[in-house]
């Protein structure tokens, strides 16, 4: 069945708390999607943020960012009162203020924890499950060492079970606070997801392939998971090679996995991670999927990715137990190994319309060339909004864009409306939906034809504008909803 989805990070929802949460505005957005015949809501990773606030540099593979806990829902549970905080504690301007979330929201959640009934059976069951416990210990140690990275934790930088057990015994209440943040978010999120499913909306989650060096897993498992030396330093870090967009390549800096060691127990850690993702999402998009065939690694200490090398990963063996429900982000260097990986898994790959405006009628990202088994996007979280791309193009680029749009319209039977930038954006969306792709996903900023201010992320650029855009309640208006619904119906993506 052909379906339509919208990409909107949870953090970017409207909110009186300075960042999107699992509260009332998320429920309203689900109602909005359902009434517009949208079947998927794609969110970005919900994992805990670290330096730079990128959800693709998480400090844990299993825990969740406590900024997304809804405080109003905690009020309803009697854990907070009106006098415990004000909007000024959490908001400074129209964009997300991560500093206020880090300092102030955490302090507010501590007030809620002080009133929490630690004797409830649900809480005891959660604690006994062991879920997110390593993360809670990690964060408690981070507090002890003023949030320095784990390799600066003196005697605790090496995970010694006897030493850590002693720390746990002496810090039960502090550890329980961080467990509480996980318990509350999961309770709110799971309730929200069940509501979405009842409304006919499925949640697409996003799984980064890599973790930050300053992460729970790097600290606890070290050489069991990653290519580390005996001092706990990475031998290699992740990135991508030089290409037409970057002469130096991209030096991401994430530690890379020791695939030979992981193979020895049948990739148990990775399989457990994927299984856990399906507990909170209906569909899982795995980022940088080509990295499971071969990955690009750069010696630790290099300042660019120029001198990196390709090395083999797990291939399709890891995924033999997961037949469906996964979207493979297969963008980037596409070679025979990636083709075989995609063929062996059978997962749908991705097409990105933003990449198609190059004058090449045979380009794989042209909507007229899509196959059914793919998920097609106007753009991803890393692309500039279509309206910005179109309006910022020089005269020669605009000629190519208009020529491509007209040609694609003719091939797919779409009426070309191209007088203004907004019309060009809407035409590009209609082309995406008219394609053969089984699932078409449009970022909300393209639905609204917003420009550069709404960009989610600009890769390889450290900026407070990254990951910080917030929508307003007025952006989810009836005219926009009617337009989305008309697209879904016209192009066979509604029930």
XYZ file of C-alpha atoms in Angstrom:
495
model
C 0.000 0.000 0.000
C 1.302 3.448 -0.966
C 1.679 5.747 2.033
C 2.594 9.304 2.932
C 4.708 10.326 5.901
C 5.934 13.556 7.445
C 9.333 14.047 9.049
C 9.313 16.293 12.086
C 11.742 15.941 15.021
C 9.989 15.592 18.363
C 12.166 18.456 19.612
C 10.762 20.785 16.922
C 7.125 20.541 17.974
C 5.483 23.622 19.469
C 5.773 23.690 23.243
C 5.482 25.963 26.247
C 8.567 24.184 27.598
C 11.082 25.418 25.029
C 11.422 22.067 23.270
C 8.994 19.521 21.856
C 7.848 16.868 24.312
C 5.633 13.793 24.492
C 2.792 16.003 25.698
C -0.303 17.688 24.298
C 1.290 19.158 21.175
C 2.505 15.711 20.128
C -1.057 14.404 20.500
C -2.370 17.345 18.476
C 0.184 16.654 15.769
C -0.889 13.020 15.577
C -4.513 14.149 15.234
C -3.366 16.523 12.487
C -1.598 13.735 10.617
C -4.474 11.306 10.956
C -7.038 13.808 9.664
C -4.757 14.540 6.668
C -4.429 10.823 5.771
C -0.736 10.790 6.718
C 0.299 7.291 7.818
C 3.832 7.841 9.145
C 5.443 10.272 11.545
C 9.231 10.076 11.288
C 11.122 11.383 14.299
C 14.869 11.780 14.667
C 16.773 9.774 17.320
C 15.390 10.204 20.841
C 18.716 9.277 22.441
C 20.520 11.434 25.026
C 22.370 14.375 23.528
C 26.013 15.159 24.066
C 28.360 17.893 22.806
C 26.836 19.828 19.898
C 23.275 18.617 20.650
C 23.275 16.270 17.682
C 21.006 13.235 18.141
C 23.463 11.403 15.870
C 26.260 11.735 18.463
C 24.460 10.092 21.402
C 26.053 9.219 24.727
C 23.978 6.029 24.987
C 22.517 3.528 22.558
C 19.548 2.624 24.766
C 18.567 5.629 26.888
C 16.448 8.687 26.022
C 16.865 12.440 26.220
C 15.111 13.702 29.351
C 14.451 17.084 27.716
C 11.503 15.426 25.940
C 9.660 14.623 29.182
C 6.480 16.676 29.342
C 6.220 18.687 32.557
C 2.472 19.246 32.275
C 1.957 15.487 32.365
C 4.098 15.364 35.509
C 1.793 18.012 36.988
C -1.184 15.800 36.230
C 0.549 13.007 38.135
C 1.034 15.301 41.138
C 4.811 15.479 40.790
C 4.980 19.198 39.980
C 2.933 22.280 40.791
C 2.459 25.607 39.057
C 5.028 27.325 41.250
C 7.817 24.885 40.477
C 8.872 26.567 37.235
C 7.956 29.241 34.701
C 8.282 29.445 30.934
C 11.250 31.819 31.293
C 13.162 28.971 32.937
C 13.008 27.034 29.680
C 12.527 29.493 26.810
C 14.712 32.275 25.444
C 13.560 33.249 21.976
C 11.999 31.166 19.232
C 14.674 28.468 18.987
C 15.547 25.698 21.423
C 17.851 26.877 24.203
C 19.731 23.692 25.067
C 21.547 25.397 27.914
C 18.261 26.030 29.698
C 17.172 22.474 29.033
C 20.432 21.110 30.442
C 20.480 23.186 33.600
C 16.909 24.228 34.329
C 14.824 21.340 33.090
C 17.066 18.881 34.878
C 16.571 20.870 38.096
C 12.784 20.857 37.603
C 12.823 17.100 37.084
C 14.705 16.712 40.361
C 11.785 18.446 42.099
C 9.432 15.950 40.477
C 11.628 13.056 41.574
C 11.566 14.290 45.186
C 7.763 13.724 45.170
C 7.822 10.445 43.279
C 6.404 7.318 44.903
C 9.316 4.907 44.840
C 7.140 2.071 46.061
C 4.910 1.721 43.025
C 4.982 -1.751 41.423
C 5.559 -0.264 37.962
C 8.653 1.587 39.153
C 9.987 -1.474 40.936
C 9.442 -3.577 37.814
C 11.319 -0.994 35.738
C 14.240 -0.959 38.160
C 14.357 -4.754 38.296
C 14.446 -4.934 34.485
C 17.868 -3.285 34.458
C 16.839 -1.135 31.536
C 18.948 2.032 31.186
C 20.780 1.269 34.451
C 24.235 1.664 32.903
C 23.170 5.063 31.583
C 22.000 6.125 35.058
C 25.350 5.128 36.586
C 27.193 6.886 33.754
C 25.280 10.144 34.281
C 25.784 9.993 38.041
C 29.528 9.657 37.491
C 29.393 12.515 34.984
C 27.870 14.702 37.678
C 30.564 13.649 40.138
C 33.262 14.744 37.694
C 31.542 17.989 36.594
C 30.392 16.473 33.271
C 33.912 15.808 32.038
C 34.302 12.937 29.516
C 34.733 9.483 31.033
C 38.444 9.280 30.177
C 38.986 12.049 32.788
C 37.225 10.239 35.630
C 40.382 9.367 37.562
C 40.105 5.825 38.952
C 36.624 5.396 37.414
C 37.748 5.869 33.820
C 38.433 2.138 33.653
C 35.282 0.122 34.201
C 36.158 -2.024 37.206
C 33.096 -3.930 38.419
C 34.127 -4.044 42.069
C 34.833 -0.317 42.118
C 31.605 0.491 40.256
C 29.551 -1.733 42.579
C 30.873 0.279 45.516
C 29.967 3.542 43.778
C 26.457 2.229 43.094
C 25.961 1.253 46.731
C 26.982 4.748 47.867
C 24.878 6.642 45.308
C 21.563 4.801 45.034
C 19.359 7.895 45.191
C 21.390 9.839 42.620
C 21.323 6.887 40.248
C 17.589 6.486 40.824
C 17.022 10.068 39.655
C 18.490 9.296 36.236
C 16.499 6.069 36.126
C 13.409 8.116 36.942
C 13.976 10.299 33.853
C 14.016 7.157 31.717
C 10.974 5.671 33.409
C 8.930 8.840 32.959
C 9.895 9.409 29.339
C 9.170 5.816 28.375
C 5.803 5.948 30.131
C 4.867 9.129 28.264
C 6.291 7.963 24.927
C 4.679 4.520 24.971
C 1.299 6.071 25.765
C 1.774 8.524 22.888
C 2.785 5.787 20.462
C -0.263 3.668 21.365
C -2.430 6.723 20.699
C -0.777 7.222 17.313
C -1.347 3.594 16.351
C -5.016 3.821 17.298
C -5.254 6.831 14.977
C -3.668 4.858 12.143
C -0.285 6.608 12.389
C 2.939 4.604 12.666
C 6.148 5.997 14.154
C 9.381 5.743 12.181
C 12.333 5.958 14.528
C 15.914 6.713 13.615
C 18.960 4.726 14.740
C 22.449 6.247 14.378
C 25.007 3.631 13.419
C 27.701 5.203 15.616
C 27.909 6.477 19.185
C 29.934 9.291 20.712
C 33.331 8.504 22.217
C 32.011 9.986 25.452
C 29.327 7.340 25.740
C 28.178 4.645 28.120
C 29.249 1.894 25.750
C 32.728 3.271 25.093
C 33.286 3.572 28.852
C 31.867 0.225 29.913
C 32.725 -2.068 27.016
C 35.753 -0.427 25.416
C 37.671 -3.015 23.397
C 34.750 -5.472 23.573
C 32.872 -3.242 21.125
C 35.293 -0.779 19.599
C 38.725 -0.615 18.055
C 40.452 0.808 21.137
C 44.020 0.467 22.357
C 45.013 -0.610 25.863
C 44.738 2.979 27.137
C 41.107 3.281 26.054
C 41.903 5.579 23.114
C 40.447 4.849 19.676
C 42.781 3.310 17.138
C 40.494 4.563 14.384
C 37.524 6.902 14.129
C 34.669 7.118 11.636
C 34.150 9.452 8.706
C 33.662 9.538 4.962
C 36.286 10.005 2.240
C 36.883 13.163 0.197
C 34.332 13.760 -2.546
C 32.993 16.510 -4.777
C 31.482 18.273 -1.770
C 34.490 18.112 0.553
C 38.139 17.926 -0.482
C 39.099 16.785 3.022
C 36.251 14.327 3.465
C 34.344 14.300 6.755
C 36.031 13.411 10.036
C 33.145 12.426 12.316
C 35.339 11.252 15.173
C 33.070 8.439 16.412
C 34.830 5.250 17.520
C 34.405 2.398 15.026
C 33.255 -1.098 15.909
C 35.473 -4.146 16.160
C 33.430 -6.262 13.773
C 35.605 -9.356 14.161
C 35.070 -9.387 17.912
C 31.344 -8.689 17.509
C 31.066 -11.633 15.122
C 32.346 -14.023 17.801
C 29.044 -13.958 19.700
C 26.789 -13.582 16.654
C 26.557 -9.783 16.868
C 24.522 -10.043 20.062
C 24.996 -6.395 21.106
C 23.770 -5.124 17.757
C 20.848 -7.535 17.604
C 19.754 -6.535 21.112
C 19.958 -2.899 20.083
C 17.709 -3.431 17.062
C 15.215 -5.462 19.107
C 15.060 -2.658 21.678
C 14.339 -0.115 18.932
C 11.283 -2.103 17.859
C 9.927 -1.792 21.409
C 9.460 1.964 20.929
C 9.039 2.392 17.151
C 6.919 0.739 14.479
C 9.588 1.121 11.788
C 13.321 1.735 12.259
C 15.472 3.754 9.859
C 19.146 2.846 10.305
C 21.491 5.700 9.495
C 24.609 5.174 7.313
C 23.553 1.642 6.412
C 26.386 1.240 3.934
C 28.676 1.096 6.982
C 27.501 -2.470 7.593
C 29.101 -3.563 4.310
C 32.309 -1.553 4.490
C 33.108 1.405 6.708
C 35.609 4.218 6.315
C 38.070 4.577 9.161
C 40.721 7.200 9.867
C 43.638 6.826 12.254
C 42.980 8.559 15.556
C 44.770 11.905 15.624
C 44.406 12.720 11.937
C 42.987 16.185 11.289
C 41.182 15.295 8.041
C 39.695 12.186 6.450
C 42.131 12.271 3.509
C 44.237 9.357 4.712
C 41.415 7.032 5.714
C 40.811 3.512 4.466
C 37.896 1.174 3.793
C 37.467 -1.947 5.945
C 34.934 -4.769 5.902
C 32.031 -4.892 8.370
C 29.379 -7.529 9.066
C 27.619 -7.569 5.667
C 24.041 -8.951 5.736
C 24.771 -11.578 8.379
C 23.714 -9.287 11.219
C 20.250 -8.765 9.728
C 19.167 -12.326 8.946
C 16.757 -12.344 11.921
C 15.120 -9.046 10.897
C 13.024 -9.578 7.802
C 11.047 -6.339 7.722
C 10.400 -3.022 9.448
C 13.812 -1.529 8.630
C 14.582 1.360 6.278
C 18.187 1.414 5.117
C 19.773 4.842 4.702
C 21.910 3.713 1.775
C 23.084 7.123 0.568
C 26.675 8.071 -0.170
C 29.292 5.850 -1.798
C 27.271 3.143 -3.550
C 29.279 0.190 -4.830
C 28.796 -3.514 -5.526
C 29.105 -4.364 -1.852
C 26.260 -2.026 -0.909
C 24.149 -3.351 -3.782
C 24.638 -6.896 -2.496
C 23.845 -5.834 1.083
C 20.600 -4.217 -0.051
C 19.716 -7.240 -2.178
C 20.485 -9.728 0.603
C 18.452 -7.862 3.231
C 15.640 -6.793 0.901
C 15.201 -3.577 2.881
C 13.916 -0.478 1.119
C 16.628 2.083 0.509
C 16.271 5.845 0.275
C 15.896 8.332 -2.549
C 16.277 12.063 -1.963
C 14.639 14.394 -4.444
C 16.887 17.296 -3.413
C 19.755 15.475 -5.127
C 17.973 15.142 -8.481
C 18.200 18.665 -9.887
C 21.342 18.191 -11.944
C 20.067 17.947 -15.519
C 20.673 14.193 -15.691
C 17.437 12.463 -16.793
C 18.772 9.080 -15.673
C 19.699 10.101 -12.125
C 18.578 7.637 -9.449
C 17.073 10.437 -7.358
C 14.722 11.586 -10.151
C 11.155 10.682 -9.040
C 10.401 9.171 -12.440
C 13.199 6.632 -11.861
C 12.134 5.386 -8.420
C 11.303 1.723 -7.897
C 8.537 0.547 -5.577
C 10.857 -0.791 -2.860
C 12.211 2.517 -1.652
C 11.375 5.331 0.736
C 11.513 8.665 -1.063
C 12.153 12.018 0.616
C 12.115 15.569 -0.662
C 15.064 16.005 1.705
C 16.501 14.628 4.940
C 17.448 16.313 8.205
C 20.799 17.239 6.605
C 19.417 18.883 3.451
C 18.498 22.536 3.158
C 14.748 23.071 2.723
C 13.596 22.939 -0.892
C 12.455 26.567 -0.793
C 15.929 27.648 0.280
C 17.613 25.502 -2.368
C 15.390 26.890 -5.117
C 15.561 30.538 -4.047
C 19.328 30.508 -3.377
C 20.196 29.001 -6.776
C 21.968 31.179 -9.302
C 20.427 31.793 -12.724
C 22.089 28.794 -14.360
C 21.048 26.479 -11.511
C 17.494 27.800 -11.655
C 17.315 26.981 -15.348
C 18.378 23.404 -14.618
C 15.911 23.087 -11.721
C 12.986 24.375 -13.784
C 13.938 22.177 -16.720
C 14.110 19.107 -14.482
C 10.794 19.941 -12.813
C 9.059 20.359 -16.174
C 10.539 17.128 -17.522
C 9.571 15.148 -14.426
C 6.058 16.570 -14.492
C 5.659 15.394 -18.064
C 6.906 11.893 -17.237
C 4.703 11.482 -14.156
C 1.600 13.300 -15.371
C 1.846 16.095 -12.808
C 0.645 19.592 -13.645
C 3.663 21.960 -13.505
C 3.067 25.069 -11.380
C 6.390 26.876 -11.351
C 5.864 30.645 -11.211
C 7.030 31.141 -7.634
C 9.416 29.384 -5.246
C 6.461 28.093 -3.231
C 4.816 26.682 -6.361
C 8.082 24.949 -7.256
C 8.222 23.372 -3.781
C 4.626 22.163 -3.989
C 5.264 20.768 -7.477
C 8.345 18.892 -6.212
C 6.244 17.399 -3.404
C 3.552 16.310 -5.848
C 6.215 14.681 -8.039
C 7.528 12.748 -5.048
C 4.033 11.501 -4.215
C 3.315 10.620 -7.844
C 6.396 8.381 -7.998
C 6.359 4.588 -7.624
C 7.937 4.731 -4.156
C 5.795 2.817 -1.681
C 6.496 5.382 1.038
C 6.980 9.101 0.399
C 8.126 11.280 3.291
C 8.185 15.066 3.327
C 9.823 17.131 6.097
C 7.339 19.517 7.654
C 9.490 22.475 6.651
C 8.968 21.508 2.990
C 5.237 21.046 3.537
C 5.243 24.666 4.695
C 7.749 25.816 2.017
C 9.924 27.340 4.737
C 13.413 28.549 3.853
C 16.824 28.315 5.520
C 15.685 29.339 8.984
C 13.870 26.017 9.280
C 16.841 23.849 8.311
C 17.297 21.033 10.812
C 21.035 20.554 10.465
C 23.937 21.750 8.344
C 26.502 18.921 8.403
C 30.098 19.575 9.447
C 29.173 22.996 10.790
C 28.965 23.678 14.509
C 26.167 26.176 14.994
C 23.505 27.006 17.553
C 21.046 26.966 14.642
C 21.526 23.212 14.157
C 18.815 21.068 15.771
C 17.127 24.122 17.273
C 14.234 25.134 14.970
C 10.770 25.081 16.566
C 7.420 25.162 14.804
C 4.569 27.342 16.021
C 1.022 26.097 16.621
C -0.132 28.385 13.791
C 2.005 26.385 11.334
C -0.444 23.488 11.605
C -3.334 25.298 9.994
C -6.415 23.937 8.243
C -5.366 25.078 4.764
C -2.105 23.180 5.017
C -3.917 20.110 6.303
C -6.395 20.211 3.420
C -3.524 20.503 0.961
C -1.719 17.494 2.456
C -4.920 15.450 2.393
C -5.609 16.390 -1.206
C -2.105 15.203 -2.147
C -2.602 11.905 -0.308
C -5.889 11.267 -2.073
C -4.809 12.398 -5.546
C -1.679 10.252 -5.580
C -3.181 7.139 -4.053
C -1.608 7.433 -0.628
C -4.792 7.638 1.447
C -7.003 4.828 2.641
